[in-house]
Every structure is written in structure tokens, then in C-alpha cells.
mmCIF file of C-alpha atoms in Angstrom:
data_model
loop_
_atom_site.group_PDB
_atom_site.id
_atom_site.type_symbol
_atom_site.label_atom_id
_atom_site.label_comp_id
_atom_site.label_asym_id
_atom_site.label_seq_id
_atom_site.Cartn_x
_atom_site.Cartn_y
_atom_site.Cartn_z
ATOM 1 C CA MET A 242 115.397 41.742 201.669
ATOM 2 C CA ALA A 243 114.896 37.999 202.048
ATOM 3 C CA ASN A 244 116.743 35.678 199.881
ATOM 4 C CA TYR A 245 115.536 32.163 199.179
ATOM 5 C CA ILE A 246 117.011 28.728 198.214
ATOM 6 C CA TYR A 247 114.533 26.400 196.418
ATOM 7 C CA GLY A 248 115.272 22.787 195.416
ATOM 8 C CA LYS A 249 114.173 20.191 193.016
ATOM 9 C CA VAL A 250 113.897 16.662 194.110
ATOM 10 C CA LYS A 251 114.737 13.761 191.897
ATOM 11 C CA ARG A 252 111.709 11.997 190.526
ATOM 12 C CA LYS A 253 109.335 14.744 191.640
ATOM 13 C CA GLN A 254 108.048 17.516 189.447
ATOM 14 C CA ASN A 255 107.562 20.164 192.142
ATOM 15 C CA ILE A 256 110.064 22.675 193.366
ATOM 16 C CA PHE A 257 110.311 23.074 197.128
ATOM 17 C CA ARG A 258 111.350 25.937 199.390
ATOM 18 C CA VAL A 259 114.509 24.973 201.274
ATOM 19 C CA ILE A 260 115.806 28.095 203.163
ATOM 20 C CA GLU A 261 114.997 31.700 203.736
ATOM 21 C CA THR A 262 117.777 33.993 204.882
ATOM 22 C CA GLU A 263 118.528 37.655 205.241
ATOM 23 C CA SER A 264 122.084 36.857 204.115
ATOM 24 C CA GLU A 265 123.423 37.403 200.608
ATOM 25 C CA ILE A 266 124.321 33.893 199.320
ATOM 26 C CA TYR A 267 126.049 35.116 196.203
ATOM 27 C CA GLU A 268 127.828 38.475 196.018
ATOM 28 C CA THR A 269 126.159 40.570 193.427
ATOM 29 C CA ALA A 270 127.719 43.950 193.962
ATOM 30 C CA ASP A 271 130.520 43.228 191.461
ATOM 31 C CA LEU A 272 128.795 40.709 189.305
ATOM 32 C CA VAL A 273 129.025 41.423 185.708
ATOM 33 C CA LEU A 274 126.633 39.414 183.425
ATOM 34 C CA THR A 275 127.454 39.660 179.844
ATOM 35 C CA GLY A 276 127.573 36.669 177.449
ATOM 36 C CA VAL A 277 128.296 35.298 174.216
ATOM 37 C CA ASP A 278 125.210 33.899 172.259
ATOM 38 C CA TYR A 279 125.473 30.266 172.636
ATOM 39 C CA ASN A 280 126.815 28.452 169.554
ATOM 40 C CA PRO A 281 128.653 25.154 169.625
ATOM 41 C CA ALA A 282 131.053 26.470 167.227
ATOM 42 C CA THR A 283 132.081 29.155 169.742
ATOM 43 C CA LEU A 284 134.651 28.457 172.441
ATOM 44 C CA ILE A 285 134.676 30.851 175.410
ATOM 45 C CA GLU A 286 137.311 31.971 177.660
ATOM 46 C CA ASP A 287 137.443 31.022 181.326
ATOM 47 C CA GLU A 288 136.156 34.293 182.316
ATOM 48 C CA GLU A 289 133.277 34.451 179.663
ATOM 49 C CA LEU A 290 129.779 33.048 179.759
ATOM 50 C CA TYR A 291 127.299 31.746 177.130
ATOM 51 C CA GLN A 292 123.871 33.346 176.964
ATOM 52 C CA ILE A 293 120.465 32.488 175.726
ATOM 53 C CA THR A 294 118.430 35.498 175.353
ATOM 54 C CA ASN A 295 114.449 35.549 175.534
ATOM 55 C CA PHE A 296 114.810 32.452 177.579
ATOM 56 C CA SER A 297 111.286 32.616 178.821
ATOM 57 C CA GLU A 298 110.280 31.853 175.263
ATOM 58 C CA SER A 299 112.474 28.826 174.736
ATOM 59 C CA GLU A 300 111.249 25.272 175.087
ATOM 60 C CA PHE A 301 113.609 24.764 178.002
ATOM 61 C CA VAL A 302 112.456 27.262 180.473
ATOM 62 C CA LEU A 303 110.977 26.121 183.814
ATOM 63 C CA ASP A 304 107.536 27.047 185.080
ATOM 64 C CA PHE A 305 109.233 28.073 188.239
ATOM 65 C CA LEU A 306 110.620 31.032 186.175
ATOM 66 C CA GLN A 307 107.347 32.067 184.875
ATOM 67 C CA GLY A 308 105.226 34.796 186.507
ATOM 68 C CA ASP A 309 105.886 36.337 189.914
ATOM 69 C CA LEU A 310 107.649 34.214 192.425
ATOM 70 C CA ASP A 311 105.873 33.838 195.946
ATOM 71 C CA SER A 312 107.421 31.563 198.337
ATOM 72 C CA VAL A 313 104.275 30.820 200.144
ATOM 73 C CA ASN A 314 103.186 28.794 196.948
ATOM 74 C CA TYR A 315 105.932 26.324 197.540
ATOM 75 C CA ASP A 316 105.986 23.579 200.304
ATOM 76 C CA GLN A 317 108.754 23.429 202.737
ATOM 77 C CA ILE A 318 111.222 20.420 201.612
ATOM 78 C CA THR A 319 111.438 17.489 204.107
ATOM 79 C CA ASN A 320 114.808 16.302 205.586
ATOM 80 C CA GLU A 321 114.257 13.053 203.594
ATOM 81 C CA ASP A 322 113.922 14.956 200.253
ATOM 82 C CA LEU A 323 117.103 17.037 200.934
ATOM 83 C CA LYS A 324 118.989 13.813 200.381
ATOM 84 C CA LYS A 325 117.569 13.676 196.776
ATOM 85 C CA LEU A 326 118.065 17.099 195.404
ATOM 86 C CA SER A 327 118.998 17.329 191.786
ATOM 87 C CA PHE A 328 119.583 20.956 191.904
ATOM 88 C CA ILE A 329 119.099 24.117 193.965
ATOM 89 C CA CYS A 330 118.116 27.610 192.881
ATOM 90 C CA THR A 331 119.055 30.736 195.041
ATOM 91 C CA VAL A 332 116.775 33.687 194.321
ATOM 92 C CA GLN A 333 118.268 37.178 195.133
ATOM 93 C CA GLY A 334 115.927 39.803 193.738
ATOM 94 C CA ASN A 335 115.387 39.106 189.903
ATOM 95 C CA LEU A 336 118.603 36.966 189.807
ATOM 96 C CA TYR A 337 118.203 33.016 189.816
ATOM 97 C CA PHE A 338 121.395 31.113 190.695
ATOM 98 C CA PHE A 339 121.233 27.400 189.910
ATOM 99 C CA GLN A 340 123.613 24.618 191.177
ATOM 100 C CA VAL A 341 123.375 20.997 190.088
ATOM 101 C CA ILE A 342 123.561 18.908 193.193
ATOM 102 C CA ASN A 343 125.481 15.587 193.080
ATOM 103 C CA SER A 344 127.206 13.290 195.798
ATOM 104 C CA SER A 345 130.313 15.571 195.711
ATOM 105 C CA PHE A 346 128.195 18.330 197.484
ATOM 106 C CA PHE A 347 127.006 16.274 200.307
ATOM 107 C CA ILE A 348 129.667 16.028 203.259
ATOM 108 C CA SER A 349 128.542 13.433 205.785
ATOM 109 C CA LYS A 350 131.981 13.139 207.592
ATOM 110 C CA LYS A 351 132.539 14.177 211.292
ATOM 111 C CA TRP A 352 133.068 17.873 211.597
ATOM 112 C CA PHE A 353 133.188 20.521 214.178
ATOM 113 C CA SER A 354 132.306 24.258 213.918
ATOM 114 C CA ILE A 355 135.115 26.732 214.487
ATOM 115 C CA ASP A 356 132.604 29.052 216.018
ATOM 116 C CA GLU A 357 131.123 26.685 218.672
ATOM 117 C CA LEU A 358 133.993 23.981 218.766
ATOM 118 C CA THR A 359 131.303 21.238 219.039
ATOM 119 C CA LEU A 360 131.728 17.981 217.204
ATOM 120 C CA GLU A 361 129.050 17.104 214.815
ATOM 121 C CA THR A 362 128.636 13.280 213.833
ATOM 122 C CA ASN A 363 125.192 13.139 212.515
ATOM 123 C CA ARG A 364 124.459 16.430 210.627
ATOM 124 C CA PRO A 365 125.487 16.133 206.889
ATOM 125 C CA ILE A 366 125.825 19.377 205.007
ATOM 126 C CA ILE A 367 125.262 20.594 201.365
ATOM 127 C CA THR A 368 127.942 22.895 200.015
ATOM 128 C CA ILE A 369 127.220 25.867 197.718
ATOM 129 C CA ASN A 370 129.587 26.699 194.938
ATOM 130 C CA PRO A 371 130.963 30.149 194.682
ATOM 131 C CA PHE A 372 129.890 30.371 191.065
ATOM 132 C CA ALA A 373 126.540 28.946 189.947
ATOM 133 C CA ASP A 374 126.213 26.422 186.987
ATOM 134 C CA ALA A 375 123.522 28.811 185.454
ATOM 135 C CA ILE A 376 122.200 32.182 186.280
ATOM 136 C CA TYR A 377 118.883 33.482 185.033
ATOM 137 C CA ASN A 378 118.345 37.307 184.866
ATOM 138 C CA LYS A 379 114.724 37.990 184.922
ATOM 139 C CA ASP A 380 115.244 41.603 184.154
ATOM 140 C CA ASN A 381 116.554 40.819 180.664
ATOM 141 C CA ASP A 382 115.171 37.524 180.274
ATOM 142 C CA THR A 383 118.584 35.891 179.708
ATOM 143 C CA LEU A 384 120.135 32.661 180.947
ATOM 144 C CA TYR A 385 123.851 32.560 181.449
ATOM 145 C CA PHE A 386 126.074 29.512 181.860
ATOM 146 C CA LYS A 387 129.535 28.070 181.245
ATOM 147 C CA LYS A 388 128.995 24.558 180.405
ATOM 148 C CA LEU A 389 126.065 23.259 178.453
ATOM 149 C CA ALA A 390 126.535 19.847 180.118
ATOM 150 C CA SER A 391 125.716 21.230 183.554
ATOM 151 C CA ALA A 392 122.986 23.711 182.340
ATOM 152 C CA GLN A 393 121.082 20.919 180.547
ATOM 153 C CA LYS A 394 120.974 18.926 183.740
ATOM 154 C CA ILE A 395 118.546 21.687 185.158
ATOM 155 C CA PHE A 396 116.903 22.789 181.871
ATOM 156 C CA LYS A 397 116.107 19.301 180.153
ATOM 157 C CA GLY A 398 116.527 19.369 176.393
ATOM 158 C CA MET A 399 119.133 21.944 176.174
ATOM 159 C CA ASP A 400 121.540 19.131 175.010
ATOM 160 C CA GLN A 401 119.541 19.320 171.764
ATOM 161 C CA LEU A 402 121.559 22.607 171.134
ATOM 162 C CA TYR A 403 124.720 20.514 170.734
ATOM 163 C CA ARG A 404 123.274 16.974 169.733
ATOM 164 C CA ALA A 405 125.104 14.480 167.591
ATOM 165 C CA ALA A 406 123.379 13.548 164.242
ATOM 166 C CA THR A 407 121.720 10.030 164.315
ATOM 167 C CA ASP A 408 122.826 7.242 162.143
ATOM 168 C CA ALA A 409 119.905 8.002 159.706
ATOM 169 C CA GLU A 410 120.868 11.780 159.652
ATOM 170 C CA THR A 411 124.527 10.922 159.105
ATOM 171 C CA GLN A 412 123.595 8.463 156.345
ATOM 172 C CA ASN A 413 121.339 11.015 154.764
ATOM 173 C CA PHE A 414 124.123 13.631 154.927
ATOM 174 C CA LEU A 415 126.616 11.238 153.265
ATOM 175 C CA GLU A 416 124.180 10.690 150.434
ATOM 176 C CA ASN A 417 124.189 14.441 149.315
ATOM 177 C CA ASP A 418 124.895 14.969 145.729
ATOM 178 C CA PHE A 419 128.096 17.074 146.458
ATOM 179 C CA LEU A 420 129.756 14.158 148.031
ATOM 180 C CA GLU A 421 131.349 11.023 146.377
ATOM 181 C CA VAL A 422 131.765 8.711 149.417
ATOM 182 C CA ASP A 423 134.086 5.629 149.172
ATOM 183 C CA GLU A 424 132.342 2.508 149.677
ATOM 184 C CA ASN A 425 134.682 1.310 152.502
ATOM 185 C CA PHE A 426 133.609 4.580 154.456
ATOM 186 C CA GLN A 427 130.312 3.889 156.128
ATOM 187 C CA THR A 428 128.021 5.712 158.756
ATOM 188 C CA GLY A 429 129.837 3.770 161.484
ATOM 189 C CA ASN A 430 133.161 5.483 160.613
ATOM 190 C CA VAL A 431 131.785 8.817 161.363
ATOM 191 C CA THR A 432 133.064 10.126 164.772
ATOM 192 C CA ILE A 433 131.122 11.873 167.256
ATOM 193 C CA PRO A 434 132.654 15.365 166.623
ATOM 194 C CA ASN A 435 131.762 15.023 163.026
ATOM 195 C CA ARG A 436 128.258 13.892 163.778
ATOM 196 C CA LYS A 437 127.824 16.988 165.968
ATOM 197 C CA ARG A 438 128.963 19.201 162.956
ATOM 198 C CA ILE A 439 126.555 17.299 160.593
ATOM 199 C CA ALA A 440 123.621 18.156 162.963
ATOM 200 C CA LEU A 441 124.720 21.959 162.787
ATOM 201 C CA VAL A 442 125.337 22.011 159.028
ATOM 202 C CA ASN A 443 122.124 20.179 158.106
ATOM 203 C CA GLU A 444 120.240 23.209 159.028
ATOM 204 C CA THR A 445 122.806 25.664 157.510
ATOM 205 C CA LEU A 446 122.598 23.958 154.165
ATOM 206 C CA SER A 447 118.750 23.900 154.130
ATOM 207 C CA ASN A 448 118.859 27.682 154.327
ATOM 208 C CA PHE A 449 121.210 28.212 151.438
ATOM 209 C CA SER A 450 120.060 28.980 147.916
ATOM 210 C CA GLU A 451 121.782 26.660 145.215
ATOM 211 C CA ASP A 452 124.041 29.579 144.188
ATOM 212 C CA GLU A 453 125.011 30.012 147.783
ATOM 213 C CA LYS A 454 125.707 26.151 148.120
ATOM 214 C CA GLN A 455 127.895 26.286 144.928
ATOM 215 C CA ALA A 456 129.817 29.272 146.443
ATOM 216 C CA ILE A 457 130.402 27.314 149.714
ATOM 217 C CA TYR A 458 131.789 24.273 147.726
ATOM 218 C CA ASN A 459 134.058 26.576 145.649
ATOM 219 C CA TYR A 460 135.109 28.183 148.838
ATOM 220 C CA THR A 461 135.824 24.948 150.614
ATOM 221 C CA ASN A 462 137.804 23.710 147.302
ATOM 222 C CA GLN A 463 139.999 26.751 147.458
ATOM 223 C CA TYR A 464 141.681 25.260 150.593
ATOM 224 C CA GLY A 465 142.570 22.219 148.647
ATOM 225 C CA GLN A 466 142.171 19.497 151.419
ATOM 226 C CA VAL A 467 139.713 17.295 149.795
ATOM 227 C CA THR A 468 139.895 16.205 146.206
ATOM 228 C CA TYR A 469 137.002 18.086 144.279
ATOM 229 C CA GLU A 470 135.909 16.746 140.991
ATOM 230 C CA ASN A 471 132.833 16.955 138.764
ATOM 231 C CA GLY A 472 131.165 18.984 141.516
ATOM 232 C CA LYS A 473 131.748 16.320 144.241
ATOM 233 C CA PHE A 474 134.021 16.069 147.318
ATOM 234 C CA LYS A 475 135.686 12.732 147.510
ATOM 235 C CA ILE A 476 135.198 11.262 151.065
ATOM 236 C CA GLU A 477 137.511 8.447 151.841
ATOM 237 C CA SER A 478 138.079 9.110 155.532
ATOM 238 C CA ASP A 479 136.538 10.885 158.555
ATOM 239 C CA ASN A 480 139.278 13.414 158.071
ATOM 240 C CA ASP A 481 137.998 14.409 154.561
ATOM 241 C CA LEU A 482 134.726 14.809 155.979
ATOM 242 C CA LYS A 483 135.873 17.019 158.605
ATOM 243 C CA PHE A 484 137.293 19.321 156.203
ATOM 244 C CA VAL A 485 134.149 19.546 154.075
ATOM 245 C CA LEU A 486 132.157 20.125 157.181
ATOM 246 C CA TRP A 487 134.540 22.931 158.186
ATOM 247 C CA GLY A 488 134.108 24.491 154.791
ATOM 248 C CA ILE A 489 130.270 24.482 155.100
ATOM 249 C CA GLU A 490 130.741 26.312 158.556
ATOM 250 C CA GLN A 491 133.068 28.694 156.721
ATOM 251 C CA ARG A 492 135.634 28.232 159.132
ATOM 252 C CA PHE A 493 138.603 28.610 156.738
ATOM 253 C CA TYR A 494 140.456 32.012 156.140
ATOM 254 C CA THR A 495 143.582 33.554 154.805
ATOM 255 C CA THR A 496 145.621 36.091 156.929
ATOM 256 C CA PRO A 497 145.717 39.318 155.264
ATOM 257 C CA ILE A 498 149.540 39.606 156.050
ATOM 258 C CA GLY A 499 151.522 36.503 155.008
ATOM 259 C CA GLY A 500 148.631 34.848 153.380
ATOM 260 C CA ASP A 501 148.688 31.966 155.608
ATOM 261 C CA LYS A 502 145.799 29.648 155.237
ATOM 262 C CA ARG A 503 144.130 28.785 158.482
ATOM 263 C CA VAL A 504 141.119 27.091 160.142
ATOM 264 C CA ALA A 505 139.123 28.937 162.953
ATOM 265 C CA ASN A 506 139.018 26.972 166.139
ATOM 266 C CA SER A 507 136.082 29.095 167.370
ATOM 267 C CA ILE A 508 133.446 31.217 165.746
ATOM 268 C CA ILE A 509 131.867 34.457 167.103
ATOM 269 C CA SER A 510 129.497 36.504 164.934
ATOM 270 C CA ILE A 511 130.207 40.259 165.060
#
């Protein structure tokens, strides 16, 4: 079965055909694609992957992944455009392997082939990583990736999955009735990590009933890191704000043996 490499050129909307080969570019015999549903609060191990299921229904999907793929519908890339690639996609059956292309993948030095022992001086090459930045499995309509920063260079807008709250959103959050913010603590004092948490918990809070909100405030107060009086958390620093946000995310827990109070560094729903 023929395998194909396609490429996206910077400042062009089209996908181009790059190479057709009978060789297997990525080894798939032992490839195991299982992932953890993407959540900014979840940290994965080195051998794990994030996943987004029903990816074809997301706003980030490329037209290239929709419908049946036929190489004759794509123009052959020119040598000039090869120098302007933003990413390549290797298609092997129903698996699509995406790799972001930057200057580090272009090799323009003099080199020689071990097989032919000929010196090459004017034939730059593009290297392919052993593991792709993102893999789309068309059979189960799932996208797998390790780093959101890399995946969003291919699928524009995915960075909104982990965006930081704007100044206006941050200010609106600080004006919540359950917070008493010191006059010296302003929007500009809120760090990027806390802005990212605010972007997440805004949606969380909007889905809570009033009773559930009160339960969250009581739960947060149980861990005693921030002064809580008259139904308000007293926010005097970015650290105070962090503990309240952790409470809304329900990151606090007590060990069943020893009764140690702890904060979860990563969250995976089970």
C-alpha cells in the first residue's frame, strides 16, 4: 500500500502532495494509541498521550481530514514551497501523522551518503521525527498529542483549550461576591498561571447551583489557607487567589491513612 506525505505551506491555505512511497515511514505494528482526555489540569507521563475524541466535530479540524482522501486532488509541491513548509502529514492507511516543521528540521550542510559515498553540497534535506507531534486516527475519530503548544501550530485555535483569562475576565472574577479583594491587589498582580485557572473555573462556576457553590466555598475553607469571613475569601496576594482557585477546581484532599491534607498536582477523572 502506498503511503503519502503531504505538506502545508506558510501563508497558503492549500495542502500539497510531497512524496508517495511504498515504504512505511512510521512503524505502526507496535503502535498503541490510547490517551487521556485533554484537560489542562491533567499532567501526563512521558509515555502517555492526550486525546480529543470526536475530533471531526471540533472547530479545530482541518478540511484535509474530512471525507475520503485522494492524492490526485492535491497539487505536487514545488521545490520553492518545500522551503516554506509549516507542517507535514504522513498518511498511512487511516492514520495521519503530523509534524511541525521549523528551521531545526532543515539540514543545509554538506553531507555524504554512506551508501553511495558521494558528497552533497547543494541538496538540503528535511528530517522526520521518530514520533509525530500529533496523530489522527480516522477509524475512531480521535486526535492524540503530547504537547498542546505543538498541536495548536497545526490545528489553529486549539490554544483556546488552555488560554489565559483576559484583563476584563480577570477583573470580573475578582469582583465575585465570594471574594473580598484588598485594594492593593489589582488585575495586574494576577499571574499567568492564575489567569489560566480563572479561564477554566469561570465555566465551572457557571454550571454550579447556589447550593453547590456554597459547598465549594465550605470545602475550600476546610483547608484553611485563606481567611474566610462573612461568606467571603480575603484575597491579599496572588497566592491567596491560587488557593481559592484550587478549591473551586476541587484539588484539595485528605489522605485516608494519616489524615494529611494535600493538593493534587494533576487531575484525571475516573
